[in-house]
PDB file of C-alpha atoms in Angstrom:
ATOM      1  CA  MET N   1      24.715  12.835  35.015  1.00  0.00           C
ATOM      2  CA  THR N   2      22.244  12.636  38.043  1.00  0.00           C
ATOM      3  CA  ALA N   3      22.491   9.347  40.861  1.00  0.00           C
ATOM      4  CA  ARG N   4      20.128   7.450  41.907  1.00  0.00           C
ATOM      5  CA  ARG N   5      19.615   5.890  45.374  1.00  0.00           C
ATOM      6  CA  PRO N   6      19.315   2.011  45.172  1.00  0.00           C
ATOM      7  CA  GLY N   7      15.710   0.085  46.630  1.00  0.00           C
ATOM      8  CA  ALA N   8      15.447  -1.252  50.202  1.00  0.00           C
ATOM      9  CA  ASP N   9      17.226  -4.393  49.596  1.00  0.00           C
ATOM     10  CA  GLY N  10      20.139  -3.392  47.780  1.00  0.00           C
ATOM     11  CA  ALA N  11      19.482  -3.993  44.388  1.00  0.00           C
ATOM     12  CA  PRO N  12      18.733  -1.118  41.726  1.00  0.00           C
ATOM     13  CA  ALA N  13      16.301   0.512  42.282  1.00  0.00           C
ATOM     14  CA  GLY N  14      13.778   0.307  38.730  1.00  0.00           C
ATOM     15  CA  ASP N  15      10.548   0.926  37.455  1.00  0.00           C
ATOM     16  CA  PRO N  16       7.776  -0.271  38.540  1.00  0.00           C
ATOM     17  CA  PRO N  17       5.779  -1.661  35.439  1.00  0.00           C
ATOM     18  CA  GLY N  18       2.957   1.312  35.777  1.00  0.00           C
ATOM     19  CA  ASP N  19       5.068   3.687  35.683  1.00  0.00           C
ATOM     20  CA  ARG N  20       7.544   2.890  32.784  1.00  0.00           C
ATOM     21  CA  ALA N  21       7.697   5.403  29.973  1.00  0.00           C
ATOM     22  CA  VAL N  22       5.225   4.518  26.419  1.00  0.00           C
ATOM     23  CA  SER N  23       6.976   5.800  23.015  1.00  0.00           C
ATOM     24  CA  VAL N  24       4.920   6.701  20.347  1.00  0.00           C
ATOM     25  CA  PRO N  25       5.263   8.922  17.201  1.00  0.00           C
ATOM     26  CA  VAL N  26       5.174  12.166  17.213  1.00  0.00           C
ATOM     27  CA  PRO N  27       0.916  12.462  16.241  1.00  0.00           C
ATOM     28  CA  ALA N  28       1.042  13.707  12.530  1.00  0.00           C
ATOM     29  CA  GLU N  29      -1.308  16.290  12.811  1.00  0.00           C
ATOM     30  CA  ARG N  30       1.749  17.624  14.397  1.00  0.00           C
ATOM     31  CA  ARG N  31       4.269  16.981  12.342  1.00  0.00           C
ATOM     32  CA  HIS N  32       3.551  20.985  10.353  1.00  0.00           C
ATOM     33  CA  THR N  33       4.624  22.520  14.115  1.00  0.00           C
ATOM     34  CA  LEU N  34       8.267  20.912  13.897  1.00  0.00           C
ATOM     35  CA  THR N  35       8.453  22.008  10.359  1.00  0.00           C
ATOM     36  CA  PHE N  36       8.323  24.956  11.177  1.00  0.00           C
ATOM     37  CA  LEU N  37      10.256  25.181  14.303  1.00  0.00           C
ATOM     38  CA  SER N  38      13.175  23.540  12.151  1.00  0.00           C
ATOM     39  CA  TRP N  39      12.645  26.311   9.848  1.00  0.00           C
ATOM     40  CA  ALA N  40      12.923  29.084  13.117  1.00  0.00           C
ATOM     41  CA  ARG N  41      15.685  28.376  13.953  1.00  0.00           C
ATOM     42  CA  GLY N  42      17.598  30.549  11.136  1.00  0.00           C
ATOM     43  CA  ALA N  43      16.179  33.748  13.378  1.00  0.00           C
ATOM     44  CA  ALA N  44      17.475  36.072  16.059  1.00  0.00           C
ATOM     45  CA  PRO N  45      14.506  37.092  18.190  1.00  0.00           C
ATOM     46  CA  VAL N  46      14.828  39.105  20.923  1.00  0.00           C
ATOM     47  CA  PHE N  47      11.992  39.721  23.936  1.00  0.00           C
ATOM     48  CA  LEU N  48      10.297  43.282  25.303  1.00  0.00           C
ATOM     49  CA  ASP N  49       7.152  43.093  27.254  1.00  0.00           C
ATOM     50  CA  THR N  50       5.285  46.269  28.706  1.00  0.00           C
ATOM     51  CA  GLU N  51       2.153  46.660  30.678  1.00  0.00           C
ATOM     52  CA  VAL N  52      -1.019  47.929  28.901  1.00  0.00           C
ATOM     53  CA  ASP N  53      -3.856  50.007  30.842  1.00  0.00           C
ATOM     54  CA  MET N  54      -6.912  48.635  28.658  1.00  0.00           C
ATOM     55  CA  SER N  55      -9.717  50.764  30.544  1.00  0.00           C
ATOM     56  CA  ALA N  56     -10.536  52.012  26.414  1.00  0.00           C
ATOM     57  CA  VAL N  57     -10.517  48.653  25.350  1.00  0.00           C
ATOM     58  CA  VAL N  58     -12.811  47.253  27.931  1.00  0.00           C
ATOM     59  CA  ALA N  59     -15.227  50.373  27.964  1.00  0.00           C
ATOM     60  CA  HIS N  60     -15.081  49.958  23.694  1.00  0.00           C
ATOM     61  CA  ARG N  61     -15.799  46.525  24.457  1.00  0.00           C
ATOM     62  CA  ARG N  62     -18.899  46.533  26.256  1.00  0.00           C
ATOM     63  CA  ALA N  63     -20.457  49.745  24.595  1.00  0.00           C
ATOM     64  CA  ALA N  64     -19.482  46.916  21.876  1.00  0.00           C
ATOM     65  CA  GLU N  65     -21.867  44.360  23.989  1.00  0.00           C
ATOM     66  CA  ARG N  66     -24.680  46.779  24.596  1.00  0.00           C
ATOM     67  CA  ALA N  67     -24.767  47.170  20.723  1.00  0.00           C
ATOM     68  CA  GLY N  68     -25.236  43.306  20.374  1.00  0.00           C
ATOM     69  CA  ARG N  69     -22.014  42.980  18.696  1.00  0.00           C
ATOM     70  CA  ARG N  70     -18.695  41.099  20.165  1.00  0.00           C
ATOM     71  CA  CYS N  71     -15.187  42.774  20.331  1.00  0.00           C
ATOM     72  CA  SER N  72     -12.386  40.333  21.333  1.00  0.00           C
ATOM     73  CA  THR N  73      -8.789  42.200  23.339  1.00  0.00           C
ATOM     74  CA  VAL N  74      -7.044  40.044  19.855  1.00  0.00           C
ATOM     75  CA  ALA N  75      -9.033  42.316  17.498  1.00  0.00           C
ATOM     76  CA  CYS N  76      -8.372  45.621  18.880  1.00  0.00           C
ATOM     77  CA  VAL N  77      -5.097  43.973  18.983  1.00  0.00           C
ATOM     78  CA  LEU N  78      -4.505  43.816  15.876  1.00  0.00           C
ATOM     79  CA  HIS N  79      -6.747  47.177  14.843  1.00  0.00           C
ATOM     80  CA  ALA N  80      -4.129  49.055  17.051  1.00  0.00           C
ATOM     81  CA  ALA N  81      -1.279  47.196  15.871  1.00  0.00           C
ATOM     82  CA  GLY N  82      -1.683  46.586  11.857  1.00  0.00           C
ATOM     83  CA  ARG N  83      -2.081  50.895  11.722  1.00  0.00           C
ATOM     84  CA  VAL N  84       1.174  50.799  13.430  1.00  0.00           C
ATOM     85  CA  LEU N  85       3.531  48.839  11.476  1.00  0.00           C
ATOM     86  CA  ALA N  86       1.985  50.165   8.358  1.00  0.00           C
ATOM     87  CA  ARG N  87       4.315  53.208  10.143  1.00  0.00           C
ATOM     88  CA  HIS N  88       7.070  50.804  10.450  1.00  0.00           C
ATOM     89  CA  PRO N  89       7.515  50.224   6.949  1.00  0.00           C
ATOM     90  CA  ASP N  90      10.873  48.869   7.761  1.00  0.00           C
ATOM     91  CA  ALA N  91       9.373  46.310  11.123  1.00  0.00           C
ATOM     92  CA  ASN N  92       6.744  45.521   8.333  1.00  0.00           C
ATOM     93  CA  ALA N  93       9.666  43.391   6.588  1.00  0.00           C
ATOM     94  CA  ALA N  94      10.964  40.185   5.895  1.00  0.00           C
ATOM     95  CA  ILE N  95      14.283  38.600   5.026  1.00  0.00           C
ATOM     96  CA  ARG N  96      15.691  35.243   3.826  1.00  0.00           C
ATOM     97  CA  GLY N  97      19.191  34.552   3.344  1.00  0.00           C
ATOM     98  CA  ARG N  98      22.534  34.205   5.034  1.00  0.00           C
ATOM     99  CA  GLY N  99      25.523  34.792   2.809  1.00  0.00           C
ATOM    100  CA  ARG N 100      23.784  38.242   1.102  1.00  0.00           C
ATOM    101  CA  PRO N 101      20.535  38.141   3.243  1.00  0.00           C
ATOM    102  CA  ARG N 102      17.672  40.710   1.248  1.00  0.00           C
ATOM    103  CA  ILE N 103      14.873  42.305   3.251  1.00  0.00           C
ATOM    104  CA  ALA N 104      11.514  42.973   1.599  1.00  0.00           C
ATOM    105  CA  ARG N 105       9.179  45.596   3.322  1.00  0.00           C
ATOM    106  CA  TYR N 106       5.634  45.875   2.383  1.00  0.00           C
ATOM    107  CA  PRO N 107       3.016  48.030   2.375  1.00  0.00           C
ATOM    108  CA  THR N 108       0.191  45.524   3.233  1.00  0.00           C
ATOM    109  CA  VAL N 109       0.167  44.393   7.072  1.00  0.00           C
ATOM    110  CA  ASN N 110      -0.967  41.145   6.957  1.00  0.00           C
ATOM    111  CA  ALA N 111      -1.742  39.253  10.018  1.00  0.00           C
ATOM    112  CA  LYS N 112      -0.792  35.822  11.161  1.00  0.00           C
ATOM    113  CA  VAL N 113      -3.091  34.769  14.325  1.00  0.00           C
ATOM    114  CA  ALA N 114      -2.100  31.563  16.331  1.00  0.00           C
ATOM    115  CA  LEU N 115      -5.765  29.258  16.746  1.00  0.00           C
ATOM    116  CA  ASP N 116      -5.713  26.392  19.125  1.00  0.00           C
ATOM    117  CA  LYS N 117      -7.835  24.045  16.849  1.00  0.00           C
ATOM    118  CA  ARG N 118      -8.494  20.293  17.284  1.00  0.00           C
ATOM    119  CA  LEU N 119      -7.135  18.461  13.474  1.00  0.00           C
ATOM    120  CA  ASN N 120      -8.480  14.477  12.953  1.00  0.00           C
ATOM    121  CA  GLY N 121      -8.963  15.365  16.944  1.00  0.00           C
ATOM    122  CA  GLN N 122      -5.724  16.375  18.203  1.00  0.00           C
ATOM    123  CA  ARG N 123      -5.189  19.893  19.511  1.00  0.00           C
ATOM    124  CA  VAL N 124      -2.716  21.484  17.476  1.00  0.00           C
ATOM    125  CA  VAL N 125      -1.933  24.650  17.011  1.00  0.00           C
ATOM    126  CA  LEU N 126      -2.538  26.955  13.232  1.00  0.00           C
ATOM    127  CA  ALA N 127      -2.154  29.898  12.054  1.00  0.00           C
ATOM    128  CA  ALA N 128      -5.003  31.508  10.422  1.00  0.00           C
ATOM    129  CA  LEU N 129      -3.870  34.565   7.818  1.00  0.00           C
ATOM    130  CA  LEU N 130      -6.450  38.163   7.535  1.00  0.00           C
ATOM    131  CA  THR N 131      -5.294  40.272   5.130  1.00  0.00           C
ATOM    132  CA  GLY N 132      -5.199  44.223   5.375  1.00  0.00           C
ATOM    133  CA  VAL N 133      -5.528  44.565   9.550  1.00  0.00           C
ATOM    134  CA  HIS N 134      -4.072  48.570   8.835  1.00  0.00           C
ATOM    135  CA  ARG N 135      -7.006  49.430   6.854  1.00  0.00           C
ATOM    136  CA  SER N 136      -9.488  46.787   8.011  1.00  0.00           C
ATOM    137  CA  SER N 137     -12.063  48.123  10.332  1.00  0.00           C
ATOM    138  CA  LEU N 138     -12.775  46.860  14.319  1.00  0.00           C
ATOM    139  CA  GLU N 139     -15.370  45.139  12.871  1.00  0.00           C
ATOM    140  CA  GLN N 140     -14.000  42.688   9.723  1.00  0.00           C
ATOM    141  CA  ILE N 141     -11.099  42.411  11.610  1.00  0.00           C
ATOM    142  CA  GLN N 142     -13.765  40.398  14.553  1.00  0.00           C
ATOM    143  CA  ASP N 143     -16.294  39.244  11.720  1.00  0.00           C
ATOM    144  CA  GLU N 144     -12.064  37.335   9.900  1.00  0.00           C
ATOM    145  CA  LEU N 145     -10.989  35.796  13.616  1.00  0.00           C
ATOM    146  CA  GLU N 146     -15.017  34.502  13.892  1.00  0.00           C
ATOM    147  CA  TYR N 147     -14.710  32.809  11.137  1.00  0.00           C
ATOM    148  CA  TRP N 148     -11.666  30.600  11.844  1.00  0.00           C
ATOM    149  CA  ARG N 149     -12.313  30.733  15.903  1.00  0.00           C
ATOM    150  CA  ARG N 150     -15.615  28.776  14.323  1.00  0.00           C
ATOM    151  CA  GLY N 151     -14.777  26.761  11.761  1.00  0.00           C
ATOM    152  CA  ASP N 152     -13.118  23.155  11.503  1.00  0.00           C
ATOM    153  CA  PRO N 153     -10.184  22.264   9.590  1.00  0.00           C
ATOM    154  CA  ASP N 154     -10.527  19.113   9.248  1.00  0.00           C
ATOM    155  CA  ARG N 155     -13.093  20.118   6.657  1.00  0.00           C
ATOM    156  CA  MET N 156     -11.856  24.010   5.917  1.00  0.00           C
ATOM    157  CA  PRO N 157     -10.549  24.444   2.459  1.00  0.00           C
ATOM    158  CA  GLU N 158      -7.839  27.114   3.716  1.00  0.00           C
ATOM    159  CA  PHE N 159      -6.773  23.978   5.789  1.00  0.00           C
ATOM    160  CA  ALA N 160      -6.652  21.057   2.361  1.00  0.00           C
ATOM    161  CA  GLY N 161      -2.674  22.478   2.165  1.00  0.00           C
ATOM    162  CA  LEU N 162      -2.183  21.253   5.894  1.00  0.00           C
ATOM    163  CA  ARG N 163      -3.862  18.456   5.557  1.00  0.00           C
ATOM    164  CA  LYS N 164      -2.027  16.879   2.444  1.00  0.00           C
ATOM    165  CA  MET N 165       0.828  17.590   3.964  1.00  0.00           C
ATOM    166  CA  GLN N 166       1.234  15.660   6.927  1.00  0.00           C
ATOM    167  CA  ARG N 167       0.380  12.858   5.208  1.00  0.00           C
ATOM    168  CA  MET N 168       3.849  13.918   3.332  1.00  0.00           C
ATOM    169  CA  PRO N 169       7.233  11.892   4.276  1.00  0.00           C
ATOM    170  CA  TRP N 170       9.552  14.738   5.888  1.00  0.00           C
ATOM    171  CA  PRO N 171      11.981  15.474   3.714  1.00  0.00           C
ATOM    172  CA  LEU N 172       9.436  15.883   1.418  1.00  0.00           C
ATOM    173  CA  ARG N 173       7.495  18.074   3.806  1.00  0.00           C
ATOM    174  CA  SER N 174      10.442  19.846   4.309  1.00  0.00           C
ATOM    175  CA  TRP N 175      10.748  21.070   1.312  1.00  0.00           C
ATOM    176  CA  ALA N 176       7.305  21.683   0.812  1.00  0.00           C
ATOM    177  CA  ASN N 177       7.379  24.523   3.894  1.00  0.00           C
ATOM    178  CA  SER N 178      10.525  25.783   2.785  1.00  0.00           C
ATOM    179  CA  SER N 179       9.335  26.066  -0.613  1.00  0.00           C
ATOM    180  CA  ALA N 180       6.021  28.677   0.905  1.00  0.00           C
ATOM    181  CA  VAL N 181       7.708  30.566   2.530  1.00  0.00           C
ATOM    182  CA  SER N 182      11.326  31.117   1.180  1.00  0.00           C
ATOM    183  CA  SER N 183       9.691  33.529  -1.867  1.00  0.00           C
ATOM    184  CA  LEU N 184       9.791  36.806  -0.320  1.00  0.00           C
ATOM    185  CA  ARG N 185       7.495  38.171  -2.402  1.00  0.00           C
ATOM    186  CA  ARG N 186       4.954  35.137  -1.171  1.00  0.00           C
ATOM    187  CA  ARG N 187       6.033  35.717   1.925  1.00  0.00           C
ATOM    188  CA  PRO N 188       3.113  38.365   3.085  1.00  0.00           C
ATOM    189  CA  ARG N 189       0.623  35.301   1.629  1.00  0.00           C
ATOM    190  CA  THR N 190       2.392  32.038   3.236  1.00  0.00           C
ATOM    191  CA  MET N 191       3.142  33.954   7.124  1.00  0.00           C
ATOM    192  CA  GLY N 192       1.504  37.396   7.489  1.00  0.00           C
ATOM    193  CA  THR N 193       4.242  40.481   7.709  1.00  0.00           C
ATOM    194  CA  PHE N 194       3.785  40.368  12.093  1.00  0.00           C
ATOM    195  CA  ALA N 195       2.541  37.377  13.997  1.00  0.00           C
ATOM    196  CA  LEU N 196       0.051  37.444  17.225  1.00  0.00           C
ATOM    197  CA  THR N 197      -0.179  34.444  19.556  1.00  0.00           C
ATOM    198  CA  SER N 198      -3.483  35.124  22.793  1.00  0.00           C
ATOM    199  CA  LEU N 199      -3.058  33.068  26.312  1.00  0.00           C
ATOM    200  CA  ALA N 200      -5.717  35.142  27.839  1.00  0.00           C
ATOM    201  CA  HIS N 201      -8.051  32.989  28.173  1.00  0.00           C
ATOM    202  CA  ARG N 202      -6.066  31.416  30.454  1.00  0.00           C
ATOM    203  CA  PRO N 203      -4.018  33.341  34.260  1.00  0.00           C
ATOM    204  CA  VAL N 204      -1.124  33.803  31.659  1.00  0.00           C
ATOM    205  CA  ASN N 205      -0.107  37.224  32.261  1.00  0.00           C
ATOM    206  CA  GLY N 206       3.382  37.205  29.593  1.00  0.00           C
ATOM    207  CA  PHE N 207       5.012  34.609  27.738  1.00  0.00           C
ATOM    208  CA  HIS N 208       6.939  35.078  24.604  1.00  0.00           C
ATOM    209  CA  SER N 209       7.356  33.675  21.722  1.00  0.00           C
ATOM    210  CA  PHE N 210       8.270  33.430  17.892  1.00  0.00           C
ATOM    211  CA  GLY N 211       6.243  33.239  15.031  1.00  0.00           C
ATOM    212  CA  GLY N 212       8.310  33.590  12.183  1.00  0.00           C
ATOM    213  CA  THR N 213       7.794  37.053  12.152  1.00  0.00           C
ATOM    214  CA  THR N 214       9.981  40.769  11.782  1.00  0.00           C
ATOM    215  CA  ILE N 215       7.308  41.393  14.303  1.00  0.00           C
ATOM    216  CA  THR N 216       5.374  38.429  16.735  1.00  0.00           C
ATOM    217  CA  LEU N 217       3.235  40.398  19.787  1.00  0.00           C
ATOM    218  CA  GLY N 218       1.650  38.237  22.792  1.00  0.00           C
ATOM    219  CA  VAL N 219      -1.515  38.780  24.108  1.00  0.00           C
ATOM    220  CA  GLY N 220      -1.443  37.982  28.236  1.00  0.00           C
ATOM    221  CA  GLN N 221      -4.879  37.792  30.261  1.00  0.00           C
ATOM    222  CA  THR N 222      -6.663  41.586  31.264  1.00  0.00           C
ATOM    223  CA  THR N 223      -6.722  41.670  35.090  1.00  0.00           C
ATOM    224  CA  GLU N 224      -7.681  44.415  37.794  1.00  0.00           C
ATOM    225  CA  ARG N 225      -4.646  45.346  38.728  1.00  0.00           C
ATOM    226  CA  PRO N 226      -3.724  48.880  41.310  1.00  0.00           C
ATOM    227  CA  VAL N 227      -2.891  51.646  39.389  1.00  0.00           C
ATOM    228  CA  VAL N 228      -1.185  55.100  40.450  1.00  0.00           C
ATOM    229  CA  ARG N 229      -1.964  58.668  38.572  1.00  0.00           C
ATOM    230  CA  ASP N 230      -1.547  61.867  39.279  1.00  0.00           C
ATOM    231  CA  GLY N 231      -0.619  60.329  42.794  1.00  0.00           C
ATOM    232  CA  VAL N 232      -3.933  59.196  43.872  1.00  0.00           C
ATOM    233  CA  LEU N 233      -3.980  55.564  43.410  1.00  0.00           C
ATOM    234  CA  GLY N 234      -7.141  53.666  41.818  1.00  0.00           C
ATOM    235  CA  SER N 235      -7.276  50.103  39.983  1.00  0.00           C
ATOM    236  CA  ALA N 236      -7.579  49.468  36.382  1.00  0.00           C
ATOM    237  CA  PRO N 237      -7.683  46.500  33.653  1.00  0.00           C
ATOM    238  CA  VAL N 238      -3.799  46.008  32.732  1.00  0.00           C
ATOM    239  CA  MET N 239      -2.408  43.579  30.426  1.00  0.00           C
ATOM    240  CA  GLN N 240       0.686  42.585  29.577  1.00  0.00           C
ATOM    241  CA  LEU N 241       1.701  42.601  25.622  1.00  0.00           C
ATOM    242  CA  ASN N 242       4.711  41.228  25.089  1.00  0.00           C
ATOM    243  CA  LEU N 243       7.035  41.262  21.466  1.00  0.00           C
ATOM    244  CA  ALA N 244       9.424  39.506  20.296  1.00  0.00           C
ATOM    245  CA  PHE N 245      11.555  41.033  17.125  1.00  0.00           C
ATOM    246  CA  ASP N 246      13.754  39.724  14.781  1.00  0.00           C
ATOM    247  CA  HIS N 247      17.455  41.235  15.913  1.00  0.00           C
ATOM    248  CA  ARG N 248      18.540  40.208  11.817  1.00  0.00           C
ATOM    249  CA  VAL N 249      15.662  42.793  10.915  1.00  0.00           C
ATOM    250  CA  ILE N 250      15.421  45.763  12.361  1.00  0.00           C
ATOM    251  CA  ASP N 251      17.163  46.557  16.471  1.00  0.00           C
ATOM    252  CA  GLY N 252      16.075  46.996  19.826  1.00  0.00           C
ATOM    253  CA  ALA N 253      15.432  50.964  19.907  1.00  0.00           C
ATOM    254  CA  HIS N 254      13.304  50.004  16.823  1.00  0.00           C
ATOM    255  CA  ALA N 255      10.841  47.203  18.464  1.00  0.00           C
ATOM    256  CA  ALA N 256      10.836  49.617  21.584  1.00  0.00           C
ATOM    257  CA  ASP N 257       8.975  52.240  19.399  1.00  0.00           C
ATOM    258  CA  VAL N 258       6.719  49.752  17.731  1.00  0.00           C
ATOM    259  CA  LEU N 259       5.809  48.285  20.624  1.00  0.00           C
ATOM    260  CA  THR N 260       5.686  51.976  22.743  1.00  0.00           C
ATOM    261  CA  GLU N 261       3.132  52.611  19.743  1.00  0.00           C
ATOM    262  CA  ILE N 262       1.822  49.949  20.397  1.00  0.00           C
ATOM    263  CA  LYS N 263       0.648  50.477  23.702  1.00  0.00           C
ATOM    264  CA  GLU N 264      -0.693  53.879  23.670  1.00  0.00           C
ATOM    265  CA  ALA N 265      -2.822  52.759  20.635  1.00  0.00           C
ATOM    266  CA  LEU N 266      -4.810  51.004  23.326  1.00  0.00           C
ATOM    267  CA  GLU N 267      -4.280  53.119  26.251  1.00  0.00           C
ATOM    268  CA  GLY N 268      -5.972  55.705  23.641  1.00  0.00           C
ATOM    269  CA  PHE N 269      -8.267  53.198  21.953  1.00  0.00           C
ATOM    270  CA  THR N 270     -11.100  54.379  19.506  1.00  0.00           C
ATOM    271  CA  ASP N 271     -12.303  52.895  16.546  1.00  0.00           C
ATOM    272  CA  PRO N 272     -13.453  55.722  13.785  1.00  0.00           C
ATOM    273  CA  ALA N 273     -16.822  53.575  13.827  1.00  0.00           C
ATOM    274  CA  ASP N 274     -17.844  54.844  16.803  1.00  0.00           C
ATOM    275  CA  GLY N 275     -17.195  58.201  16.662  1.00  0.00           C
ATOM    276  CA  GLY N 276     -14.918  57.619  19.772  1.00  0.00           C
ATOM    277  CA  ALA N 277     -18.207  57.128  21.951  1.00  0.00           C
ATOM    278  CA  ALA N 278     -16.248  53.912  24.100  1.00  0.00           C
ATOM    279  CA  ALA N 279     -12.826  55.920  25.115  1.00  0.00           C
ATOM    280  CA  ARG N 280     -15.787  58.822  26.190  1.00  0.00           C
ATOM    281  CA  GLU N 281     -16.620  56.321  28.986  1.00  0.00           C
ATOM    282  CA  ARG N 282     -12.688  55.837  30.280  1.00  0.00           C
ATOM    283  CA  PRO N 283     -11.735  57.924  33.280  1.00  0.00           C
ATOM    284  CA  LEU N 284      -9.809  60.899  33.659  1.00  0.00           C
ATOM    285  CA  PRO N 285      -6.781  60.820  35.142  1.00  0.00           C
ATOM    286  CA  GLY N 286      -6.617  60.377  38.898  1.00  0.00           C
ATOM    287  CA  LYS N 287     -10.268  59.781  39.132  1.00  0.00           C
ATOM    288  CA  GLY N 288      -9.866  55.369  40.047  1.00  0.00           C
ATOM    289  CA  ALA N 289     -11.031  52.683  37.892  1.00  0.00           C
ATOM    290  CA  ARG N 290     -13.093  52.239  34.997  1.00  0.00           C
TER     291      ARG N 290
END
């Protein structure tokens, strides 16, 4: 319990009228977030992070920009992560149950991407599902991201179920959410097989979130930092990549393998569609930045 000094006149100090808290209901537009968080409490998330030299990704993005195409960091991370997780079916998996839990491993890699949107005027986090990212080209992934980025969740048919759920009372809303995610067979189509959140639009380096999947990636900003290559001091664009894993499904050593392989894929990034041209723009080790 905290203590507080009395007011100057010896009377208990109270809040001035203008400083009193105002209690309001949680906006209906955010109810789905509370429902998800209640469901996700059953997980056992553990957190890892690493730093990624983004020189190859930056070179690829610049080459795409010169060609008149948009290529975001998130698209590059999804492209790399999808291919890595396809090689790790134990991590591209989901779990259900407590007393007699069962794990499902999936042959396809679906990404659940967090979106910062406005729903009925209220700022909310929504999620977009990108299917088959392990076989999608970088351009296809970027096109999908643009569709979701530009869309209006007040009108998009993909969010009709969410809008309906928000009008439900709590018990019914919780039941609807559980029904959507309880089936391991349907889970890839409702939750994805891994999740990704990016706060790179702000000066945020590291953060850790859990998206309800075995693997959740957190993408921070890319900034120019000092690096040493072959004993030579230079600079390079560096990004902190964060990973949360559900310890019920995989262990730390396996999660570290996944994170390392995604890091390596980004540091040697090439999109087969460009024939490796962007990668050839990277500096040789010890040759400084970019």
